[in-house]
Coordinates of C-alpha atoms in Angstrom, one line a residue:
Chain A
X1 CA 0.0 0.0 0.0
X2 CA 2.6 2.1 1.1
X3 CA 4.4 2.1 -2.6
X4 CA 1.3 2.9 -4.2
X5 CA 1.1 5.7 -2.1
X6 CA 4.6 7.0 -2.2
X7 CA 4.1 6.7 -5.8
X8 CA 0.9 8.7 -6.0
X9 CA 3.2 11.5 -4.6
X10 CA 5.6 11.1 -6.8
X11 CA 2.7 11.5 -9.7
X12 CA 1.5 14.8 -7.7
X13 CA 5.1 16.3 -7.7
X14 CA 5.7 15.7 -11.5
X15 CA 2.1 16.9 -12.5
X16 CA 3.1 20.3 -10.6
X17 CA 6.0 20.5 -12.6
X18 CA 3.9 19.4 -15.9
X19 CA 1.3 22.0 -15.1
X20 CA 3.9 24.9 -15.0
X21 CA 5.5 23.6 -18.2
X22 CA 2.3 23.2 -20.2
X23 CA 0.6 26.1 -18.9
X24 CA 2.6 28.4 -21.3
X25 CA 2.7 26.2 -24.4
X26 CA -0.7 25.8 -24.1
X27 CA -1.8 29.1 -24.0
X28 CA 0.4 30.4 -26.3
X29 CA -1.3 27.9 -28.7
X30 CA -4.9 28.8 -27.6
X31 CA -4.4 32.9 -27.9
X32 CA -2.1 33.0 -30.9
X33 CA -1.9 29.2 -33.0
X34 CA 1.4 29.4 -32.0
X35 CA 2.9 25.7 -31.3
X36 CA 6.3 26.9 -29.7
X37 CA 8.6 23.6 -30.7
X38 CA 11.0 25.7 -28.8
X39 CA 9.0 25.2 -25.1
X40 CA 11.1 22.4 -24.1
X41 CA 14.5 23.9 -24.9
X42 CA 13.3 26.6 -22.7
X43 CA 12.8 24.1 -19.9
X44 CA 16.7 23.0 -20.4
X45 CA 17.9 26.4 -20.2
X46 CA 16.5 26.8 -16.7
X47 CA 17.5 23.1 -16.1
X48 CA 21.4 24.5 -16.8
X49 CA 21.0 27.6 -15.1
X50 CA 20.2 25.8 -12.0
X51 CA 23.5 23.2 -12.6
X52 CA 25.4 26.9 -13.0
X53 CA 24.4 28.2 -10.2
X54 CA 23.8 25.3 -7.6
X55 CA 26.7 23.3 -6.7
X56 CA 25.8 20.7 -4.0
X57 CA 24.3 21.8 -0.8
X58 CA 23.3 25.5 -1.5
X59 CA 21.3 27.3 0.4
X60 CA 17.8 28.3 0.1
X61 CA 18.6 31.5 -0.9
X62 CA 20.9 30.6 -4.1
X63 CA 18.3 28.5 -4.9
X64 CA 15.6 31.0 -5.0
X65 CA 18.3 33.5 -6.8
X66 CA 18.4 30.4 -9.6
X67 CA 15.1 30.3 -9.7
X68 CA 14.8 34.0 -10.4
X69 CA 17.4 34.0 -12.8
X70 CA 16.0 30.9 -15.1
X71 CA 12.5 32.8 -15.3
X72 CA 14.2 36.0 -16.1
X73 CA 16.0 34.1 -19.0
X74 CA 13.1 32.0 -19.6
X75 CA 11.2 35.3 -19.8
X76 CA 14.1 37.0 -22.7
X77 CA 13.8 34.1 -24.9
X78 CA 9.8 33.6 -24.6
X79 CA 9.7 37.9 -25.9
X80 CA 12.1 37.1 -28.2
X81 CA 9.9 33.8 -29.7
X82 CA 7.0 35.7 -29.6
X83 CA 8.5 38.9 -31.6
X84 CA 9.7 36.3 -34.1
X85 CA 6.9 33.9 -34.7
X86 CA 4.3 37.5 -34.9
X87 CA 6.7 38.1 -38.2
X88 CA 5.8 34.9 -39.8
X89 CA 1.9 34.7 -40.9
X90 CA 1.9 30.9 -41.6
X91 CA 1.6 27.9 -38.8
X92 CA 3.8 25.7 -40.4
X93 CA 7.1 28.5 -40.7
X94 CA 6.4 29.3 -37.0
X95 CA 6.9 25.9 -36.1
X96 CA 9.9 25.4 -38.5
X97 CA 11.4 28.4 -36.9
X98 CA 10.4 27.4 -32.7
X99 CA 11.8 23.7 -34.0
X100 CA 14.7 25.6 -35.3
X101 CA 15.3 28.1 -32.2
X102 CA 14.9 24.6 -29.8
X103 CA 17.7 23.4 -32.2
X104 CA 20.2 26.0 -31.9
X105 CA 19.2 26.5 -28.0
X106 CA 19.9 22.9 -27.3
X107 CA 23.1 22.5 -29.3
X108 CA 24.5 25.8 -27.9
X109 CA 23.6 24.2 -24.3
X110 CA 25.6 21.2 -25.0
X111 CA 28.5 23.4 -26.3
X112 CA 28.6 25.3 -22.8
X113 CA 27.5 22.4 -20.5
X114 CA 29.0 19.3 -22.4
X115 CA 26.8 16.0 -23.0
X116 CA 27.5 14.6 -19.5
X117 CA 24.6 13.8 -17.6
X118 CA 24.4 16.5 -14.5
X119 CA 22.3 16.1 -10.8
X120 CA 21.5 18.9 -9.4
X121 CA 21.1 18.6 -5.3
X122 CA 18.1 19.9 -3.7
X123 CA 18.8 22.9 -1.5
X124 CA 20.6 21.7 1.8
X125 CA 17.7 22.4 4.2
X126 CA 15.0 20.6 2.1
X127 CA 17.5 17.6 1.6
X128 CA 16.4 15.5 3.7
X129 CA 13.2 13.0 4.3
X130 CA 10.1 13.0 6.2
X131 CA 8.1 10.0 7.3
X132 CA 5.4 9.2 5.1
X133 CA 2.8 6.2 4.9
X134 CA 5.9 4.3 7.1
X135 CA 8.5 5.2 4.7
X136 CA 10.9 8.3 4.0
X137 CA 9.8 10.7 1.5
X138 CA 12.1 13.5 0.3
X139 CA 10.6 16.4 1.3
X140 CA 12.2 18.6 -1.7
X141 CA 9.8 16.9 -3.7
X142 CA 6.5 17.9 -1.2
X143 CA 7.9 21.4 -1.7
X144 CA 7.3 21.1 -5.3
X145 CA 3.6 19.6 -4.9
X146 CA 3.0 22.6 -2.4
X147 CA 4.9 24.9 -5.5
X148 CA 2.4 23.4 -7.7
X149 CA -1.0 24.3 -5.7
X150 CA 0.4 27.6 -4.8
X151 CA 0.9 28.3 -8.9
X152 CA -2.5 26.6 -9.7
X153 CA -4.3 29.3 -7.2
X154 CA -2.2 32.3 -8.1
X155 CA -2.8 31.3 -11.6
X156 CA -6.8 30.8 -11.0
X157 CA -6.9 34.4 -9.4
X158 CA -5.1 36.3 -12.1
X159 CA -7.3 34.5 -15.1
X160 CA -10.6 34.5 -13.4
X161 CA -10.3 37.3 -10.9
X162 CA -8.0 40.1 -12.9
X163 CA -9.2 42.6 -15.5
X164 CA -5.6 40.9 -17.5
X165 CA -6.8 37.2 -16.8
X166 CA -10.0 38.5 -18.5
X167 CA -8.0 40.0 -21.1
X168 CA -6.6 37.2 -21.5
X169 CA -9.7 34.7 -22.0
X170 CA -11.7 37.3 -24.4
X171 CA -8.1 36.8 -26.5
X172 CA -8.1 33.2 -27.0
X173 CA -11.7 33.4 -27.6
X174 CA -11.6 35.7 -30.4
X175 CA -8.6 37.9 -30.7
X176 CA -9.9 40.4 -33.3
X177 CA -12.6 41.5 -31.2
X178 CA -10.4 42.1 -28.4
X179 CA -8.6 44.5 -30.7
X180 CA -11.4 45.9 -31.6
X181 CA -11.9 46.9 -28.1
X182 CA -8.9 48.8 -28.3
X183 CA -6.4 46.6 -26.6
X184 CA -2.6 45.9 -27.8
X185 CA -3.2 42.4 -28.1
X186 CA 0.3 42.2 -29.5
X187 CA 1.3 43.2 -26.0
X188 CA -1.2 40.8 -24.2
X189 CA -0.1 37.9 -26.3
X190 CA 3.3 38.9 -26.0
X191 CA 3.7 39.0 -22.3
X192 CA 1.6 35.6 -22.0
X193 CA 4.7 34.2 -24.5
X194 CA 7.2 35.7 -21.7
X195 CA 5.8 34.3 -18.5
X196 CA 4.9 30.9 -20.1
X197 CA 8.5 30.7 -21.2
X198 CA 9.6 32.4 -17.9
X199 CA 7.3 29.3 -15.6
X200 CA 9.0 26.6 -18.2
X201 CA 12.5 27.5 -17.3
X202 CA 11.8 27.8 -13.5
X203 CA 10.7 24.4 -13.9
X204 CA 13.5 23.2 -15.2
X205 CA 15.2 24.4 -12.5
X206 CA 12.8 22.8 -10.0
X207 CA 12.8 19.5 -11.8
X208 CA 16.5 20.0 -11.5
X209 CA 16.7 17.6 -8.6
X210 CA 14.2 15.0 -9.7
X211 CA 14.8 14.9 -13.4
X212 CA 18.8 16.1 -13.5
X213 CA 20.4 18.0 -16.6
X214 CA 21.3 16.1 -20.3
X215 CA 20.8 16.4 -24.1
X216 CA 17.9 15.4 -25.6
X217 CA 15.8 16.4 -21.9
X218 CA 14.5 19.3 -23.8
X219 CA 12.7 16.9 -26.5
X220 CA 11.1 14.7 -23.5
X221 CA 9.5 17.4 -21.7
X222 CA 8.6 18.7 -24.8
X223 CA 6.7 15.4 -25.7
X224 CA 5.4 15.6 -22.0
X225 CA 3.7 18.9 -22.4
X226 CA 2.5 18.5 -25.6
X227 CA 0.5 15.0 -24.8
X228 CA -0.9 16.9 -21.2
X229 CA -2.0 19.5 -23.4
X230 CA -3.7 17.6 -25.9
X231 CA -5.2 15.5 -23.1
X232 CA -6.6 18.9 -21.4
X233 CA -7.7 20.9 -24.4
X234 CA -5.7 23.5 -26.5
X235 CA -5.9 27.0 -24.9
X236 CA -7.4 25.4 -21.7
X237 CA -5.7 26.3 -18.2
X238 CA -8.1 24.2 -16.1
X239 CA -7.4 21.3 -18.9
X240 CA -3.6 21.9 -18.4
X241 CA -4.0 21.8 -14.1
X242 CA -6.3 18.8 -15.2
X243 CA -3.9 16.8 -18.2
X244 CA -0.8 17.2 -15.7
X245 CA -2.1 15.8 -12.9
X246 CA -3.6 13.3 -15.3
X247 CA 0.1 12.4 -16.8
X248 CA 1.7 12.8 -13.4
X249 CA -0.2 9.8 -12.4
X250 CA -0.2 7.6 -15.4
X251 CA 3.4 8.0 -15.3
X252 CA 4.4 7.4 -11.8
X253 CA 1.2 4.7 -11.6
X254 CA 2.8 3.2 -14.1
X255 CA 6.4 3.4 -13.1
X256 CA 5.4 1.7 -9.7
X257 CA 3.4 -1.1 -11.6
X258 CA 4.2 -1.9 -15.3
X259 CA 8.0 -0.3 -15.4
X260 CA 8.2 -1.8 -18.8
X261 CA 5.6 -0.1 -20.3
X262 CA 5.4 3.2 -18.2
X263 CA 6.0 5.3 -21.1
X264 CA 3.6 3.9 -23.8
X265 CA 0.6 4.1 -21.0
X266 CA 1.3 7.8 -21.6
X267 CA 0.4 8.0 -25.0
X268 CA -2.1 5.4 -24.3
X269 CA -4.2 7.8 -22.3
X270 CA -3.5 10.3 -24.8
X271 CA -5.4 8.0 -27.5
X272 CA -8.1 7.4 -25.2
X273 CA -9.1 10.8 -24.3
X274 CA -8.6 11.5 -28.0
X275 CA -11.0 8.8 -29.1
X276 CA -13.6 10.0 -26.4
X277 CA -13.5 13.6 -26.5
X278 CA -11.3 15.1 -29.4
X279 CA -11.1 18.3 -28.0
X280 CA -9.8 17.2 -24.9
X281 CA -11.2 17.1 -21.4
X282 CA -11.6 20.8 -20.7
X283 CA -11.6 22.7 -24.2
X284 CA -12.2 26.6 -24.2
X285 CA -15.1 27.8 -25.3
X286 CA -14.7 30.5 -28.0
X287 CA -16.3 33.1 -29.3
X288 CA -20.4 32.9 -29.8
X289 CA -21.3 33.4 -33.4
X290 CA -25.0 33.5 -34.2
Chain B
X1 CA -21.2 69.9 -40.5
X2 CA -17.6 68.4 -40.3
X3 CA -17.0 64.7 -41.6
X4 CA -16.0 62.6 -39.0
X5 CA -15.5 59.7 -40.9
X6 CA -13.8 60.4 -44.9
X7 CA -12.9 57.6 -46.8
X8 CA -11.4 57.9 -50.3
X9 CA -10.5 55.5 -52.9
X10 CA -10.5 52.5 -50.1
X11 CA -9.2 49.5 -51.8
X12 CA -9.3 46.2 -49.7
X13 CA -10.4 42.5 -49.6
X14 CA -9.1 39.0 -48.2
X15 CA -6.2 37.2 -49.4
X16 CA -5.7 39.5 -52.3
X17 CA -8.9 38.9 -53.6
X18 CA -10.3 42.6 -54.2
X19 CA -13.8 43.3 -52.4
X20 CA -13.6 46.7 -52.3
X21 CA -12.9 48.7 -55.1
X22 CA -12.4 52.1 -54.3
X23 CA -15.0 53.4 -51.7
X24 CA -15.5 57.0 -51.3
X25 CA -17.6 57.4 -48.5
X26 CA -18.3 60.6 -46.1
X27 CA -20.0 60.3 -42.6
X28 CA -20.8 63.8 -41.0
X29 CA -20.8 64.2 -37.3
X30 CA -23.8 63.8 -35.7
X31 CA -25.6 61.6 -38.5
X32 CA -26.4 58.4 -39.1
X33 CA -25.0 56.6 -42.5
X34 CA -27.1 53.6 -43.5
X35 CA -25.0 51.6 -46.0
X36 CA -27.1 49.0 -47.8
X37 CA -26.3 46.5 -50.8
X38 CA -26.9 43.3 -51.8
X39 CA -25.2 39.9 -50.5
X40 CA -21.7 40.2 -50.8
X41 CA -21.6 43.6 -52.1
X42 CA -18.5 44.3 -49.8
X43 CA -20.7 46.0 -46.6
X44 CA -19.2 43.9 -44.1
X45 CA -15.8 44.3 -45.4
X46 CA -15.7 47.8 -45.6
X47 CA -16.7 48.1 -41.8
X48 CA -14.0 45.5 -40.7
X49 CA -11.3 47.5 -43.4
X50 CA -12.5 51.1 -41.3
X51 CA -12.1 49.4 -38.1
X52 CA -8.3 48.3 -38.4
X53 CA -9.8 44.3 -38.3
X54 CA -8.6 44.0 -42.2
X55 CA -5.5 45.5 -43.8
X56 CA -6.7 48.1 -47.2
X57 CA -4.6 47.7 -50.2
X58 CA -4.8 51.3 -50.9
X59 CA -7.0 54.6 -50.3
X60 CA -7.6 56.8 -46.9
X61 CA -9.6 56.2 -44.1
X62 CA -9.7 59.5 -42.0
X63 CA -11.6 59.5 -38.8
X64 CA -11.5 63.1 -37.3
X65 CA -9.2 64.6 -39.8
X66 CA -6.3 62.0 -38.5
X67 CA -5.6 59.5 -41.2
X68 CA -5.9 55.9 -39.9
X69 CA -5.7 53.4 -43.4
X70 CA -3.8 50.3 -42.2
X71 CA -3.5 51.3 -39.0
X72 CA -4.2 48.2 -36.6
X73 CA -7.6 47.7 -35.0
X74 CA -6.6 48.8 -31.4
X75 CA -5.2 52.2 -32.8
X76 CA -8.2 52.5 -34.5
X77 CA -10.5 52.0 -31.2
X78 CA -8.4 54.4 -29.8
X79 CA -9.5 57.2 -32.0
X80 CA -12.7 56.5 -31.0
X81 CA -14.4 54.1 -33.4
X82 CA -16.5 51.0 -31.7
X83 CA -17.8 48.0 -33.8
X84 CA -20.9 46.1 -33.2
X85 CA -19.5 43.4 -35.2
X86 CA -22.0 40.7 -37.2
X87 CA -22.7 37.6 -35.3
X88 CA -22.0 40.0 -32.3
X89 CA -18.9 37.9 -30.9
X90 CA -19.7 38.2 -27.7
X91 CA -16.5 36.6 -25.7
X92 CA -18.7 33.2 -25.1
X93 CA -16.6 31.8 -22.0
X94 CA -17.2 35.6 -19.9
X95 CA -19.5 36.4 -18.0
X96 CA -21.8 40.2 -19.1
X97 CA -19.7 41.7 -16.3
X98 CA -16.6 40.4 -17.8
X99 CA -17.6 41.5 -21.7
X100 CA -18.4 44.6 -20.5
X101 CA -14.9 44.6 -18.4
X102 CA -12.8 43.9 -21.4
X103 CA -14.4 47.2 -23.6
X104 CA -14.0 49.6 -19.9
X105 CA -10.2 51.2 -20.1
X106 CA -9.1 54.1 -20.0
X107 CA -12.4 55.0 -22.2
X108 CA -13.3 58.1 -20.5
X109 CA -17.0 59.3 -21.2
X110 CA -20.9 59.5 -20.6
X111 CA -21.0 55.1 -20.8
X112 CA -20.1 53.5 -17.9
X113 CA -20.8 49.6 -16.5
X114 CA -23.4 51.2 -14.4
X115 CA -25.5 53.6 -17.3
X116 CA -24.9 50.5 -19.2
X117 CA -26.7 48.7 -17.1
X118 CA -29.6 51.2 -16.5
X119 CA -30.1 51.7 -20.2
X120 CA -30.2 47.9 -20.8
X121 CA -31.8 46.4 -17.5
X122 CA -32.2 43.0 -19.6
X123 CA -27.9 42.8 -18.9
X124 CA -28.4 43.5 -15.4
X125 CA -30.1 40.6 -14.8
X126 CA -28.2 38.5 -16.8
X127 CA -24.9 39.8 -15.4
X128 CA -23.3 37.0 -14.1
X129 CA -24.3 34.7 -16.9
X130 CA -21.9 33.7 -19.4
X131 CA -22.1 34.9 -22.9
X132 CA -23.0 31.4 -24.1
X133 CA -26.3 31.7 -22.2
X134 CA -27.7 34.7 -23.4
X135 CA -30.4 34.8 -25.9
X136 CA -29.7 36.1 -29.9
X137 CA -31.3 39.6 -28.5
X138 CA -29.5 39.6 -25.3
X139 CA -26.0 39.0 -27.1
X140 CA -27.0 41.8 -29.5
X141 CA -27.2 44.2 -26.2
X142 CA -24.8 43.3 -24.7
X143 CA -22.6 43.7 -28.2
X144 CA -24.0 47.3 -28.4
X145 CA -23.4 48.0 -24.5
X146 CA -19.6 46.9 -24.8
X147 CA -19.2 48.9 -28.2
X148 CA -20.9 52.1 -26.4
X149 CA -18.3 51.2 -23.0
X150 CA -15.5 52.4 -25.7
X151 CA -17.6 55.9 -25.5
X152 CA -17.1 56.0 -28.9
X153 CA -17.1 59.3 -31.4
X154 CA -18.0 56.9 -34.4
X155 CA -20.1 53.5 -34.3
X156 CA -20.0 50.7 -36.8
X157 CA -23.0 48.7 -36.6
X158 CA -22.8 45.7 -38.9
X159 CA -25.9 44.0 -39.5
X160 CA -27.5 45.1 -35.7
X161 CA -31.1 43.1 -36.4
X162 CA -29.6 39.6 -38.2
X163 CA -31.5 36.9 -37.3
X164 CA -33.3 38.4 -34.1
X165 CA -37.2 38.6 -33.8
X166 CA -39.3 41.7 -35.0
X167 CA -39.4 41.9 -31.2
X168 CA -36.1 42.2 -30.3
X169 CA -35.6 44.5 -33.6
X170 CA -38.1 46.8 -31.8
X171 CA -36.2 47.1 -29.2
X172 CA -32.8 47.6 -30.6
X173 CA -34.4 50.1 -33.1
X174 CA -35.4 52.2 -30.2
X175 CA -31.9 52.1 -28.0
X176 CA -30.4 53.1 -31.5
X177 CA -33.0 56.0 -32.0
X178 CA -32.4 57.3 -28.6
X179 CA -28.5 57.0 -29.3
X180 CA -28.8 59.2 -32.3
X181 CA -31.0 61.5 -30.7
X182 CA -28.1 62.2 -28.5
X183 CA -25.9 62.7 -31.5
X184 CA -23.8 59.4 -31.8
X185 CA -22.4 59.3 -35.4
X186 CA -22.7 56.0 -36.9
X187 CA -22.4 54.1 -40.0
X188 CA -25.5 51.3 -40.1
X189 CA -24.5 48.3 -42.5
X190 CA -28.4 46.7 -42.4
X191 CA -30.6 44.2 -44.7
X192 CA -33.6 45.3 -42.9
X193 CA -34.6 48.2 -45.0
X194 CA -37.4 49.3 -42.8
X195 CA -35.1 49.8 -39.8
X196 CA -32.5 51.3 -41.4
X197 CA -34.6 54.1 -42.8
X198 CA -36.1 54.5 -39.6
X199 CA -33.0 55.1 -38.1
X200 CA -30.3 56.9 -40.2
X201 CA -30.1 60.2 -41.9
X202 CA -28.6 59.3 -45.1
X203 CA -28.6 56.4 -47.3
X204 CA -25.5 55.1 -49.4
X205 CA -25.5 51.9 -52.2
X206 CA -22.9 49.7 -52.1
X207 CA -22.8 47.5 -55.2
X208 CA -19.4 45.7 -56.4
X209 CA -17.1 47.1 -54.1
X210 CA -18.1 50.8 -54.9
X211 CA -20.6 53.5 -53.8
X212 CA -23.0 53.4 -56.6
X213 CA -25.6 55.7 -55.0
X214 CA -26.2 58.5 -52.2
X215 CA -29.3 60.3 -51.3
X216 CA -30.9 61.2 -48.2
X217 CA -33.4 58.8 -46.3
X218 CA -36.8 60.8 -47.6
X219 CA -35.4 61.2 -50.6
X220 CA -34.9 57.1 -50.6
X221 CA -38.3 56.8 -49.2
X222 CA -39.7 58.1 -52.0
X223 CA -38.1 56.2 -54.8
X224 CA -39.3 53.0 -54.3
X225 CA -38.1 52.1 -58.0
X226 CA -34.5 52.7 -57.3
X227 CA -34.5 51.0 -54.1
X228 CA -35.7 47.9 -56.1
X229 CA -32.6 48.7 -59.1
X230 CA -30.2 48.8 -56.8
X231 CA -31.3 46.7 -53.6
X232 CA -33.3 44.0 -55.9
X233 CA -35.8 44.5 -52.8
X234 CA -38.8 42.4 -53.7
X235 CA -36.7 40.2 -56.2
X236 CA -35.0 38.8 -53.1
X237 CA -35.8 37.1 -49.8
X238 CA -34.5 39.5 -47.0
X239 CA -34.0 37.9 -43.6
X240 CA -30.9 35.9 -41.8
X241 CA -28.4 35.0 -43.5
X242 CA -27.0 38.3 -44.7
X243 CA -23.6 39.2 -45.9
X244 CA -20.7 37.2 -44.4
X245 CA -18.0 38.5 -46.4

């Protein structure tokens, strides 16, 4: 019982991180048809800013400074993808060019940081294990469930409680009009590109510890965020809090059962929630047309 | 009377496909344009090439005296044009409150959430209730209340009565008369010739992309034959459906 359970945590702590890395990509794609190929490369980039900056046994307070620093440069490339892909008018060349910026990221990552495998440790003071269901249970990785709830409120107050989170639904429900209503949706869209980018690096850098630093990460988170967001519905936040925790469990269910075939029950859910509801679980509504 | 809307030689159309053909239109301040034409004339595309929503391929669109042609739709709102679009798009997944929220910025004037809501007490009861929910006539409202939250100097009403009851026409026809008789400018795109002679001053053709005719509204009134030339009124079911291009 007690594996199942520990593994049910395990599934919580990697759908927090899924539902910060899918939360950008998927509403990049909802406001502006944008599939940004370049999301997980992003990811790495705060994945090696947090081997950079945190050699073993740092201090909470580096950690929070890498934390900052990834979404700041998670933030500088997400501007500069949405400036780019705004210049291109077709889907296919924007995701040419994200496929080709994820390229060129990755390869210039592996220049800098070499193809060895990295850890990263967890800050010193969250280290160590708590007791759970008779067991140890890191409690780096219970930080990162509670990161994950706090995120999933904040970002539930600025969507449905701000004017900009209203802003922001009117936009992936029928941009034009939005612009009509005099709002720089440019701007809107724009600064949505930047934070998703910004919350994909900071979890690289908090996946750091679970999931380490290598080539070819990048693609697998990619893969990750793309199947949670198909699974919650394209432009959907609540289907992105809803496909990660989804995924999270499959895959840590799965690790703790079937190892052999952990990854293929992924896409296997995928299918299934494709073959039952197309648009995924929680699709947007857009705009009413009589 | 000044112009408040001028547009000269307007080229435009989708995907390099030429709708509109060099429209010369004036709007003076204070009146009310009714543009009418037959399906696919070019009405709707010449209100979505005004507001900003399409790019023109050539010509002026001066609003105020300040020339706006290819300028983007949000600059565009900023000078003080609102659209009541066709098909309304209301923002489905918001609540009234939250459509009207979007339109409220920076906007100052006479139109606020809560004159909105006085003027239009069918919103205030449906405030909290997303835009899915509403009825055709409530969505049309509330379309009208968020263009007028813009406190706009020009209105672009495409197609206000499309596919609503002679009911809900009534009613519309009569927030739009009181709107004029407090001097909103606006340019009426409209199939329904009865309301739009009810409401505007003047009446302009559109046919092929062009301005073929201009006249005032008793002056339209009176020729029924020409209406039927250039409208085909008679010859042609009017109702839903309209112009979608």
């Amino acid at each position: 019982m007690g594996t199942y359970l520990v593994g049910a945590l395990n599934g919580l702590a990697m759908g927090s991180l899924l539902f910060a890395i899918a939360l950008g990509l998927s509403l990049v794609f909802g406001m502006m048809d944008v599939l940004n190929l370049a999301h997980g490369a992003v990811y790495l980039l705060g994945a090696y800013v947090a081997v950079a900056l945190l050699p073993d046994g740092v201090g909470l307070g580096v950690f929070v400074l890498a934390v900052l620093a990834a979404a700041a440069a998670g933030a500088v490339l997400g501007g500069a993808l949405a400036a780019m892909t705004r210049a291109i008018p077709h889907h296919l060349d924007q995701a040419l060019l994200t496929l080709g910026v994820a390229l060129v990221v990755a390869e210039l990552l592996s220049l800098v940081f070499g193809n060895d495998v990295h850890s990263i440790a967890a800050p010193a003071a969250v280290g160590g294990g708590v007791a759970v269901f008779g067991g140890t249970y890191p409690v780096y990785r219970l930080l990162v469930i509670g990161f994950g709830i706090v995120l999933a409120v904040a970002v539930y107050l600025l969507v449905e409680r701000s004017r900009l989170g209203t802003v922001i639904r009117a936009t992936v429900a029928d941009r034009a009009m939005v612009a009509a209503l005099g709002v720089n949706t440019g701007r809107v869209l724009a600064g949505v590109f930047a934070a998703g980018a910004a919350l994909a690096a900071v979890g690289g850098v908090l996946a750091g510890p679970i999931l380490g630093a290598q080539p070819g990460l990048d693609e697998k988170v990619l893969l990750l965020a793309l199947v949670v967001v198909v699974i919650g519905g394209l432009g959907s936040i609540r289907g992105a809090l809803l496909g990660a925790l989804l995924i999270g469990q499959v895959q840590a269910l799965g690790t703790t059962l079937l190892p052999q075939y952990a990854s293929f029950l992924i896409f296997a859910a995928m299918a299934l929630v494709l073959l039952l509801r197309p648009a995924g679980l929680l699709p947007p509504r857009t705009a009413v047309r009589a | 009377m000044t112009d408040l809307l001028a547009v000269a030689g307007l080229r435009g159309g989708y995907a390099g496909t030429t709708v509109l053909d060099g429209v010369d239109l004036t709007v003076a301040e204070g009146s009310v344009m009714a543009l009418l034409g037959r399906n696919g004339a070019g009405k709707s595309t010449f209100v979505h090439t005004v507001m900003g929503m399409l790019k023109p391929y050539g010509g002026s669109v001066r609003i105020g005296g300040r020339e706006l042609a290819g300028s983007p739709a949000h600059v565009v709102a900023r000078h003080g044009v609102a659209i009541v679009p066709q098909g309304r798009r209301v923002f489905a997944p918001l609540t009234v409150e939250e459509n009207l929220r979007v339109a409220a910025r920076g906007a100052g004037g006479p139109w606020t959430p809560a004159r909105i809501y006085e003027v239009l007490p069918g919103l205030a009861a449906r405030r909290t209730h997303r835009g899915d929910q509403l009825s055709g006539g409530e969505q049309q409202m509330l379309a009208i209340g968020r263009a007028l939250l813009r406190n706009p100097r020009l209105l672009l009403l495409d197609e206000p009565s499309d596919g609503l009851a002679p009911t809900v026409v009534d009613r519309i026809a009569e927030l739009l008369e009181g709107l004029r008789d407090e001097g909103m400018t606006a340019l009426l795109v409209e199939q329904d010739l009865h309301l739009a002679t009810r409401l505007a001053d003047e009446i302009a053709v559109m046919q092929k992309g062009r301005i073929v005719h201009r006249t005032s509204t008793d002056a339209f009134r009176r020729d029924r034959p020409l209406a039927q030339t250039l409208l085909g009124v008679g010859t042609q079911p009017s109702g839903p459906g309209g112009d979608r291009s």
